[in-house]
Coordinates of C-alpha atoms in Angstrom, one line a residue:
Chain A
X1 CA 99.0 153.8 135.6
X2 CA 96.2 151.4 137.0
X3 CA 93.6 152.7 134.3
X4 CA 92.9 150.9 130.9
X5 CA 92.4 153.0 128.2
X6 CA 91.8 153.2 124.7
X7 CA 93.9 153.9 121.9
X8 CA 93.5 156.3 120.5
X9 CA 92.8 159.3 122.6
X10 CA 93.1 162.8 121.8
X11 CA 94.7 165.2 124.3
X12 CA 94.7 168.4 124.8
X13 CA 96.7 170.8 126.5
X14 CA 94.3 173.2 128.4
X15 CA 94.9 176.2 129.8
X16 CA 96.3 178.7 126.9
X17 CA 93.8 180.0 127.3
X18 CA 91.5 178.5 129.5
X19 CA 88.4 179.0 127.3
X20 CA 90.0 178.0 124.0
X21 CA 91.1 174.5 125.6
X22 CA 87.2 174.2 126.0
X23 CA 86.4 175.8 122.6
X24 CA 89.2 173.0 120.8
X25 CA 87.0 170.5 122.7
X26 CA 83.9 171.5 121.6
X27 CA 85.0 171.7 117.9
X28 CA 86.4 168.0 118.0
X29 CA 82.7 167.1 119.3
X30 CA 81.0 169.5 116.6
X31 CA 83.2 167.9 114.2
X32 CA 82.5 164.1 115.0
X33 CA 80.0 162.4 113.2
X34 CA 78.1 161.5 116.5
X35 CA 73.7 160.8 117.7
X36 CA 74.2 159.7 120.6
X37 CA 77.2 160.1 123.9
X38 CA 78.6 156.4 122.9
X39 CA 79.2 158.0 119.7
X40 CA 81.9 160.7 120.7
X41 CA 85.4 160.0 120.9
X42 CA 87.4 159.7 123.7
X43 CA 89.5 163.2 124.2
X44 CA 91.5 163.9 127.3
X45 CA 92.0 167.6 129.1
X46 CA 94.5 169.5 131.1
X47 CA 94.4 172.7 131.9
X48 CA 97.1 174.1 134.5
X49 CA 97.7 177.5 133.4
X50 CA 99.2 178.8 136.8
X51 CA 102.0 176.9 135.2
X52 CA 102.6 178.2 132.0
X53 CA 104.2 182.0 131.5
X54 CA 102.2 183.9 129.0
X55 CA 103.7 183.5 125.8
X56 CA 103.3 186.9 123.9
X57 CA 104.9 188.5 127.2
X58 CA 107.9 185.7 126.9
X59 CA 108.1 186.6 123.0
X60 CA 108.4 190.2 123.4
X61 CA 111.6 190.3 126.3
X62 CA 108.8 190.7 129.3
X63 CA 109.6 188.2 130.9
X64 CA 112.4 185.6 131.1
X65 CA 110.6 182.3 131.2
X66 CA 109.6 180.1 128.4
X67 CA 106.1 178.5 128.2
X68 CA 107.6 175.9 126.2
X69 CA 109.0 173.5 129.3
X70 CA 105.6 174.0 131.7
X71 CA 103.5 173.1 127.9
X72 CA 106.0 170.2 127.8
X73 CA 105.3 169.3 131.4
X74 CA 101.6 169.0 130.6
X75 CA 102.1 167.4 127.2
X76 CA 103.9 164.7 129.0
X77 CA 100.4 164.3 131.4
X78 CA 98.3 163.7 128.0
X79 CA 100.8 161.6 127.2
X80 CA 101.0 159.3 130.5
X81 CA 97.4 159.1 130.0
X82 CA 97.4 157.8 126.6
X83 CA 96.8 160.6 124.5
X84 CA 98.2 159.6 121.2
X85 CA 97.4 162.8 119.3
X86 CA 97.7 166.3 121.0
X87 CA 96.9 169.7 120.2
X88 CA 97.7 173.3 121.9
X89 CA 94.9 176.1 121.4
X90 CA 97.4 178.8 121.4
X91 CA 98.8 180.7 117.9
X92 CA 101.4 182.2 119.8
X93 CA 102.8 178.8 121.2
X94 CA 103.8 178.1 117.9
X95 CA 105.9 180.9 117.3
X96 CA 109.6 178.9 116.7
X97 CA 110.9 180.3 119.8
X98 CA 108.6 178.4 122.0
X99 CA 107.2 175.6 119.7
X100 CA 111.0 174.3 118.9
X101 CA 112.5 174.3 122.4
X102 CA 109.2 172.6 123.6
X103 CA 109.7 169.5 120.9
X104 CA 113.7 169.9 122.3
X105 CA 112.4 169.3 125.8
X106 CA 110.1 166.6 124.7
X107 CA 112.6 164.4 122.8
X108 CA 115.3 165.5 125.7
X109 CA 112.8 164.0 128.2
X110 CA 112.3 160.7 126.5
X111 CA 108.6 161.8 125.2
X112 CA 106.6 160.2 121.9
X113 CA 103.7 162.7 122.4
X114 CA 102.7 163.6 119.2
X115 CA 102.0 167.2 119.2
X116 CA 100.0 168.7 116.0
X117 CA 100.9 171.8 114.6
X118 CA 97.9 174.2 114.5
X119 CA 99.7 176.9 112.3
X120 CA 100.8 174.7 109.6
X121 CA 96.7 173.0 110.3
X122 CA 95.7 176.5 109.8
X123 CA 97.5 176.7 106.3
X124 CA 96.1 173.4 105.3
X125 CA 92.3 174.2 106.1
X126 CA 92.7 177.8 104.5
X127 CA 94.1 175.8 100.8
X128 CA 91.4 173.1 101.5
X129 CA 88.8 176.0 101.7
X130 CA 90.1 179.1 99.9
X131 CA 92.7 177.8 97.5
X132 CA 92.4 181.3 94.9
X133 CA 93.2 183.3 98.4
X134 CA 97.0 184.8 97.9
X135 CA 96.6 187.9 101.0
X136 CA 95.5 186.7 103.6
X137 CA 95.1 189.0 107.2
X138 CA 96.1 188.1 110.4
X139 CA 94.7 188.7 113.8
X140 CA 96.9 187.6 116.6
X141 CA 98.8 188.7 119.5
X142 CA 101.3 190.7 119.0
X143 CA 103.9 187.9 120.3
X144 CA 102.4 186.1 117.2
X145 CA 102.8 188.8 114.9
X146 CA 106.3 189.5 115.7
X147 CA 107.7 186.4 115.6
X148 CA 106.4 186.1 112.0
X149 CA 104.5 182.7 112.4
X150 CA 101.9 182.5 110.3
X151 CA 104.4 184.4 107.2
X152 CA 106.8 181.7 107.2
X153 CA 103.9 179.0 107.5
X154 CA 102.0 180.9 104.7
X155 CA 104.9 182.2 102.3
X156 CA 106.4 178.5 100.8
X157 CA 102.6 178.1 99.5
X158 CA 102.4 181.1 97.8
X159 CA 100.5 183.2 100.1
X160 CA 101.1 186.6 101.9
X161 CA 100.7 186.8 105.4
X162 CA 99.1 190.7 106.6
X163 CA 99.7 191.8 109.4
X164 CA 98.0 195.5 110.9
X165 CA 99.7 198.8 110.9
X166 CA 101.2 198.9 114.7
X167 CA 98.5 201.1 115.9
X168 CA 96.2 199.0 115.3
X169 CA 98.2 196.0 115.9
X170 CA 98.2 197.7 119.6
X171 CA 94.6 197.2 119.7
X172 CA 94.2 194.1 119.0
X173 CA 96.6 193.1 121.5
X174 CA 94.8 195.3 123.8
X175 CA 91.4 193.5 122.7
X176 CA 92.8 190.1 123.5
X177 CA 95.0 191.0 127.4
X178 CA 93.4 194.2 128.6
X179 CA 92.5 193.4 132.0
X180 CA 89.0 195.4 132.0
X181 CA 87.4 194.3 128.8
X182 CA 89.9 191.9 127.3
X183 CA 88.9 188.3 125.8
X184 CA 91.7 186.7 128.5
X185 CA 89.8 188.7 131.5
X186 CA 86.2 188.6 129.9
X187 CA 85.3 186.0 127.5
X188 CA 81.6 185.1 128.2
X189 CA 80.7 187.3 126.8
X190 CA 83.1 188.8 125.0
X191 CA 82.5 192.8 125.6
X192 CA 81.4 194.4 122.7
X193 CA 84.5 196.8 122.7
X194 CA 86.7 193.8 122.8
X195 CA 84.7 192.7 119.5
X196 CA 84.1 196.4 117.9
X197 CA 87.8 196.4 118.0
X198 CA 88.6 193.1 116.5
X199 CA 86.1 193.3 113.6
X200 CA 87.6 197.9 112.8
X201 CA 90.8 195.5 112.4
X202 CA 89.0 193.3 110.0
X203 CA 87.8 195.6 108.2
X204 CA 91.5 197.4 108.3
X205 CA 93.1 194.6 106.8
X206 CA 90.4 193.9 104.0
X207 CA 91.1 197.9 103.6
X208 CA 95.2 196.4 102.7
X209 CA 93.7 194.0 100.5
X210 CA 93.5 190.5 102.7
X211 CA 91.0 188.5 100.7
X212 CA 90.4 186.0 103.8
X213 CA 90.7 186.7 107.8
X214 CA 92.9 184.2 109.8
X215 CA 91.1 184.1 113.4
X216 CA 94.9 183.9 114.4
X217 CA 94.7 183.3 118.5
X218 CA 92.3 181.3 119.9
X219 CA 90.6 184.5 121.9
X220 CA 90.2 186.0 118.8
X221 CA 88.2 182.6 117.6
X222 CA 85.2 183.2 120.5
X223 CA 84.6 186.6 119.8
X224 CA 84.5 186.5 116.0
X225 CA 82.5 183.0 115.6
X226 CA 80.8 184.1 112.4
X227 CA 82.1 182.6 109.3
X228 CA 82.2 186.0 107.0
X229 CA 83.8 189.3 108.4
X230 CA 83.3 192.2 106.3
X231 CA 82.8 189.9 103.6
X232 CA 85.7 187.7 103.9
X233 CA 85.9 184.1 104.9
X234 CA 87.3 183.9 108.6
X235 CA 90.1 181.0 108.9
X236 CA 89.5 179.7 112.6
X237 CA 93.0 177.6 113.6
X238 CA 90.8 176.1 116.4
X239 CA 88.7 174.2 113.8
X240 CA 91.6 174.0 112.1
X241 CA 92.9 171.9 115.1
X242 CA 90.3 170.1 115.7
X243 CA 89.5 168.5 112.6
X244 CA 93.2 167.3 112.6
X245 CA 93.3 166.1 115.7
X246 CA 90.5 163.7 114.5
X247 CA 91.9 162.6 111.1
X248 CA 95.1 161.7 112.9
X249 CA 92.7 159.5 115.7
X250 CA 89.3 158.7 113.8
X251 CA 89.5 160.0 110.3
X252 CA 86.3 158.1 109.5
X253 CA 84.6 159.8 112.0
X254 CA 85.4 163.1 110.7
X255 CA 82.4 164.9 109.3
X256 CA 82.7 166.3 105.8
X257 CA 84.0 170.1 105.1
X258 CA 80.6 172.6 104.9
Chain B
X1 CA 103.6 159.3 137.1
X2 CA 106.3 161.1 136.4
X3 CA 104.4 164.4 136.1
X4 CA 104.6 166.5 138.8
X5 CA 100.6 168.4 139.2
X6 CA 99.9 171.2 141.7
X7 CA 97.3 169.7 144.7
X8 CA 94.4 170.7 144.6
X9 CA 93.4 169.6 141.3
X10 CA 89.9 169.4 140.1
X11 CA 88.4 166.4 137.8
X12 CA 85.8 166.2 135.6
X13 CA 84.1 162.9 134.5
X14 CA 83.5 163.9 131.0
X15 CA 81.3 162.0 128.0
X16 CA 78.2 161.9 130.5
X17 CA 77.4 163.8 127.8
X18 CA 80.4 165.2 126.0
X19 CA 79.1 168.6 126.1
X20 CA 78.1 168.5 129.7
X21 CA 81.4 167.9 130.7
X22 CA 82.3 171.2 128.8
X23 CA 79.6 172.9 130.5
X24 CA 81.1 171.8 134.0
X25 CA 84.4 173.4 133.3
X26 CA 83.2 176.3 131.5
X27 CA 81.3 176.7 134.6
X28 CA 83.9 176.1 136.8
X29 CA 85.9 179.3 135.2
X30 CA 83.1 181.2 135.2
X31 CA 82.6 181.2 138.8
X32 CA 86.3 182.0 139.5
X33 CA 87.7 185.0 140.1
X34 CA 90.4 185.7 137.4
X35 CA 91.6 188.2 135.1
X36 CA 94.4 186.0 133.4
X37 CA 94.7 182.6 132.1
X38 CA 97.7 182.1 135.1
X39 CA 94.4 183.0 137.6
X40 CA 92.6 180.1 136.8
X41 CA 91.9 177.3 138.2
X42 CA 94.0 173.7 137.5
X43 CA 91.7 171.4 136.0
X44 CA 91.5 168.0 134.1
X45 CA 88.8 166.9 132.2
X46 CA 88.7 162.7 130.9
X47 CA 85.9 162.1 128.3
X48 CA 85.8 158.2 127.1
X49 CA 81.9 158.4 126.4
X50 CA 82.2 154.8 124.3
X51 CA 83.2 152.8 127.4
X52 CA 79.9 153.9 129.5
X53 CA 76.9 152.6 129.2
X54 CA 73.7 155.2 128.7
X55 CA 72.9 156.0 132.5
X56 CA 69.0 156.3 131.7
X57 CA 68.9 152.7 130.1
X58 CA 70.4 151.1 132.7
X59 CA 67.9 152.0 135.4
X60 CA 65.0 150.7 132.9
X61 CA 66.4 148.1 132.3
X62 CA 67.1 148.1 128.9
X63 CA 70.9 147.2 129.3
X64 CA 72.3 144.7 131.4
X65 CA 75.4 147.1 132.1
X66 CA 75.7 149.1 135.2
X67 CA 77.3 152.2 133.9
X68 CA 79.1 153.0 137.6
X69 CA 82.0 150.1 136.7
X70 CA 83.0 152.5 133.4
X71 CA 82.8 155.9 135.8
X72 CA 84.7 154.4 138.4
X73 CA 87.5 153.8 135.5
X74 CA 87.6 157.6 134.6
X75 CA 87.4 158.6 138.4
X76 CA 90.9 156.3 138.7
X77 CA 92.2 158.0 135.7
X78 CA 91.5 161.8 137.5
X79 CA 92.8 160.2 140.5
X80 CA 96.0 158.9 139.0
X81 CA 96.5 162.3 137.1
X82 CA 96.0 163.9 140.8
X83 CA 92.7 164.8 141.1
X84 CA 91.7 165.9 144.2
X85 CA 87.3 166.9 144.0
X86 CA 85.9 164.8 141.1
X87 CA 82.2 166.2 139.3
X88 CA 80.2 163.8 137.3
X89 CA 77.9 166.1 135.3
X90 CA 74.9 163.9 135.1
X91 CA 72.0 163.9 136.8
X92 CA 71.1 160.4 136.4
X93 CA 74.6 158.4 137.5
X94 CA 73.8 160.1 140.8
X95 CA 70.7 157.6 140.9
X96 CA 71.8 155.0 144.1
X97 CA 71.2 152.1 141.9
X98 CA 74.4 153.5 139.7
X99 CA 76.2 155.8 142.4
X100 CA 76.4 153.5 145.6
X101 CA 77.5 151.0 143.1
X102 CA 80.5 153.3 141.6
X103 CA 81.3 154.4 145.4
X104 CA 81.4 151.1 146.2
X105 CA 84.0 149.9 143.5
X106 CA 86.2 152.7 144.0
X107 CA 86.2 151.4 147.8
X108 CA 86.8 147.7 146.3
X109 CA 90.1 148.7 144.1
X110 CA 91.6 151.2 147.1
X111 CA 90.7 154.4 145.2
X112 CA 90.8 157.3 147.8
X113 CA 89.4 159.8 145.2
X114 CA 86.7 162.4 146.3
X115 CA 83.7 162.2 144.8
X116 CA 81.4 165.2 145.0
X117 CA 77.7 164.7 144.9
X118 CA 76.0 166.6 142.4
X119 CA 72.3 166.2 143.5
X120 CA 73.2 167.1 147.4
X121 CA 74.8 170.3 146.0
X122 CA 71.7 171.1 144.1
X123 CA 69.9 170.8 146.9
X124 CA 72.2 173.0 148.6
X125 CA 72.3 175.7 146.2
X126 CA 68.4 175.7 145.9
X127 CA 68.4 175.9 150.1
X128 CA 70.7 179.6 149.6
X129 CA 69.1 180.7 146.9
X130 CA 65.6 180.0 147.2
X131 CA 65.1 179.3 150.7
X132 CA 61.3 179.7 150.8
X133 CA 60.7 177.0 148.2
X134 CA 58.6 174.3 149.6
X135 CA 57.6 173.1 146.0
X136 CA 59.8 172.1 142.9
X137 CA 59.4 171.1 139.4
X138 CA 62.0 168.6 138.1
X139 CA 62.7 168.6 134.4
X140 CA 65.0 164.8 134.0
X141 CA 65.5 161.7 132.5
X142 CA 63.1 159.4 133.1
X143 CA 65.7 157.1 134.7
X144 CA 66.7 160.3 137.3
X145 CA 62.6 160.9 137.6
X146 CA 61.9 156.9 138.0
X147 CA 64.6 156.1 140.3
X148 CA 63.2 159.1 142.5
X149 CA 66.7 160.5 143.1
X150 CA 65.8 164.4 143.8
X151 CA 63.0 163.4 146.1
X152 CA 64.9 161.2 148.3
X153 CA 67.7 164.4 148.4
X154 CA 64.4 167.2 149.1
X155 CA 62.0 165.2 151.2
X156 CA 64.0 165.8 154.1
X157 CA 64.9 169.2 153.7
X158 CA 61.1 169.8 153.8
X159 CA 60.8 170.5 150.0
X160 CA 58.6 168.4 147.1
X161 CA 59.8 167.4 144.2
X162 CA 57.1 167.7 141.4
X163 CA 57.8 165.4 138.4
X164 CA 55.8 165.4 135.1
X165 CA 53.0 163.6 133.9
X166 CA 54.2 160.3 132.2
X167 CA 53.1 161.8 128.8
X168 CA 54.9 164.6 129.6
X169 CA 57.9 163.0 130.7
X170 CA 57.8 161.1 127.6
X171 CA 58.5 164.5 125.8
X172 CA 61.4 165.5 128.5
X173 CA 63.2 162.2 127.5
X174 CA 62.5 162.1 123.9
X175 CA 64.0 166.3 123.8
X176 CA 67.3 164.4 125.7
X177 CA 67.5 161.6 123.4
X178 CA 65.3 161.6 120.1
X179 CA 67.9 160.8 117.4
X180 CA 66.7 163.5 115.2
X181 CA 66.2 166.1 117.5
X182 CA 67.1 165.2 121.2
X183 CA 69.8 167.3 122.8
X184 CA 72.8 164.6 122.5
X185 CA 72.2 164.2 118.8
X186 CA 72.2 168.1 118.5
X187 CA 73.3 170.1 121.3
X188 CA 75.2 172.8 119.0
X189 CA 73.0 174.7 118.8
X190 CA 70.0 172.8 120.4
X191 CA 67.2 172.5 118.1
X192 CA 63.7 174.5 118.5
X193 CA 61.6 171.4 119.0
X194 CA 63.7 170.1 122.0
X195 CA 64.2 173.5 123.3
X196 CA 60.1 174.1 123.2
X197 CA 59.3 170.7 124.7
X198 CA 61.3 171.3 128.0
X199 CA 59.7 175.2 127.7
X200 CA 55.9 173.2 127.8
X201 CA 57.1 170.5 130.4
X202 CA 58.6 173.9 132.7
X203 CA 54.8 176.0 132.0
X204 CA 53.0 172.1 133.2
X205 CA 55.1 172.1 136.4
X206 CA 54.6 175.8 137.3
X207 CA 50.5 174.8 136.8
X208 CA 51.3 172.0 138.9
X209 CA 52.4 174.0 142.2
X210 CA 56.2 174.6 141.5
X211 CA 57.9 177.5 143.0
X212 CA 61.0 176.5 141.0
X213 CA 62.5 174.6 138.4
X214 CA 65.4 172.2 138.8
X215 CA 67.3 171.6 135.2
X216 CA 67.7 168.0 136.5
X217 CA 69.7 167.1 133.4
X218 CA 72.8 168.4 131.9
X219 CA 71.6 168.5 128.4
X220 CA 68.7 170.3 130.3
X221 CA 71.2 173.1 131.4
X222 CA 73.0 172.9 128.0
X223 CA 69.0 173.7 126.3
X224 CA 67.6 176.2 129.1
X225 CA 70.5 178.7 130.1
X226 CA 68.1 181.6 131.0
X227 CA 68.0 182.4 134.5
X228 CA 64.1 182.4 135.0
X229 CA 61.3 180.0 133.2
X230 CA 57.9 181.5 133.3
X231 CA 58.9 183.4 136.0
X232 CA 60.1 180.6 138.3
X233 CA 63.7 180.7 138.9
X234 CA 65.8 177.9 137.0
X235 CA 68.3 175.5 139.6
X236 CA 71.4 174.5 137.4
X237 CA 73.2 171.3 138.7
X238 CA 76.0 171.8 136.5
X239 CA 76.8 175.6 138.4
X240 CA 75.9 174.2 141.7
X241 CA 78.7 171.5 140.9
X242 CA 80.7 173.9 139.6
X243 CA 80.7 176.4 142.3
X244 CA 81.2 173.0 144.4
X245 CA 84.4 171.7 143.2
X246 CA 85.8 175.1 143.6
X247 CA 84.7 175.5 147.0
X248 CA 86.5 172.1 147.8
X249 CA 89.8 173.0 146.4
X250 CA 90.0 177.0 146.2
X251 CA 87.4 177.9 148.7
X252 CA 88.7 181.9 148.2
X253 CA 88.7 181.9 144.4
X254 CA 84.8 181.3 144.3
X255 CA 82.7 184.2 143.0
X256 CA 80.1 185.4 145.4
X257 CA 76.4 183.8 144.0
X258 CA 74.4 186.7 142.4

């Protein structure tokens, strides 16, 4: 393209959810040692979620299309813009089923985008932060949850992924889609029984004896922004992101861990 | 490129601040009608705040620099990612002295983008919403308030444009800029002194005769999001942008104003 720009720029791919690109955004500002707009780094966006299949829904048999190739369709955008580090705000992209046939796509279509891994970010942060933590709970999608992705991440270090009982597993689910007071349908604000049930699932897994809280889809990251629940340390993956996405970029720029 | 995008798309010209280009978009969903993240709106956002030039110093000139050669660089970027309404979200690039100039040079290097403006749809949105208004407070830079951009937009749709007292729009700029407590050094949250200056400069333009106030900055909108100041309603540039680039590109997704 016509346009110069600066390496390096981070991308990233917008629209899973729409809300969560903005939130991953907003941490890679937060996170930037920054006084003034001159200060910030330069960080591209692209949100076309029209074109990407839901992913829990394509994890679970609903339906027959992968995410993975419309998320490699807009990783290759970031990447004809110059982004030279990318990140995708969704747990549930990560799952192997979608995250390895969207790498396969990428190297099939001649791509170098180099896409971060926010699970295995996730697992970094969490040993950075809470390295006696050996149970730690998950809230995610159910698409997440099934597929196992944060156990498989989690279990080589020594720690044990816990998931809900499948009642309440349901809820949370139902928390994150449900078309009247879900995060996906209503996210600012969140409605309080979109929260209440996110935080009784909390409280359920401290109950199973998690010792920290992985905020484990990016929906579930804006309606639980406090930094304890029920005691525990919440584990956001967005941050997660974020703060990788500028040490692989501008790691002198990267503010210290609070 | 070798993308293929869905027209319409909408572009943002981020970094002018970084978090007002967030604000935009959030913005932008917020006044869509969705349930889903497939419901919303394509969108692509292009922050590279290092390569333009502070909008308000350029008007006093205190830099040499116009910043409208840097925008017109991240309007060619939308436009080559397929962009088809473009927002700046700032207040003060909508000045002529920047704004003719960054028209200009996208005329000069055959860039057909569309560029909305963000003051004229102010001035709309205040005309739907507030249609007996003949007086209006302007909280702004002092390049915005200096270069006299609202009241050349107002005058002839029979409204004033009330600006501060210079001591007083000393305090507006220093809440926008101060490096210890301005709104782009801290905007997450925004601290209490530059939230209470911009209260005190809205209570000394409702003394003044205004019927409303105009947040005629985004870090304004980013440090004021109630609805009413003192009683007088509150104009927000960034939704009236917001709910412009939508009506440009998906005129029957727009939410009906409340």
């Amino acid at each position: 393209m016509a346009v110069s720009l600066p390496a390096p720029l981070i991308g990233i791919v917008g629209g899973v959810g729409p809300y969560a690109g903005l939130d991953l955004a907003a941490k890679v500002f937060g996170q930037t040692r920054a006084q003034s707009d001159q200060e910030h780094l330069p960080l591209a966006l692209l949100s076309l979620p029209h074109t990407i299949a839901d992913r829990t829904a394509y994890l679970l048999g609903e339906t027959p299309e992968n995410p993975a190739f419309a998320l490699a369709e807009v990783v290759r955008g970031l990447e004809a813009l110059g982004a030279t580090a990318i990140g995708i705000p969704c747990n549930t992209a990560h799952a192997p089923g979608i995250f390895d046939v969207l790498l396969a796509e990428l190297a099939r279509t001649g791509s170098r985008a180099r896409v971060l891994h926010m699970i295995r970010e996730t697992a970094r942060l969490l040993a950075e932060t809470q390295p006696g933590v050996r149970q730690v709970g998950v809230l995610s999608t159910t698409g997440t949850a099934r597929a196992g992705v944060y156990p498989a991440i989690l279990r080589p270090l020594g720690v044990v992924a816990l998931a809900p009982a499948d009642d309440v597993q349901s809820r949370v689910q139902a928390a994150i889609y449900d078309p009247a007071y879900g995060i996906k349908a209503q996210s600012s604000p969140v409605t309080p029984r979109a929260r209440g049930e996110l935080l009784a699932a909390a409280e359920h897994l401290r109950a199973a004896g998690a010792e920290a809280i992985i905020l484990g889809c990016t929906e579930v990251s804006l309606a639980l922004p406090e930094r304890t629940l029920h005691g525990l340390p919440a584990v956001d993956p967005t941050l997660a992101l974020a703060r990788a996405l500028i040490r692989e970029t501008y790691p002198d720029r990267l503010k210290p861990l609070v």
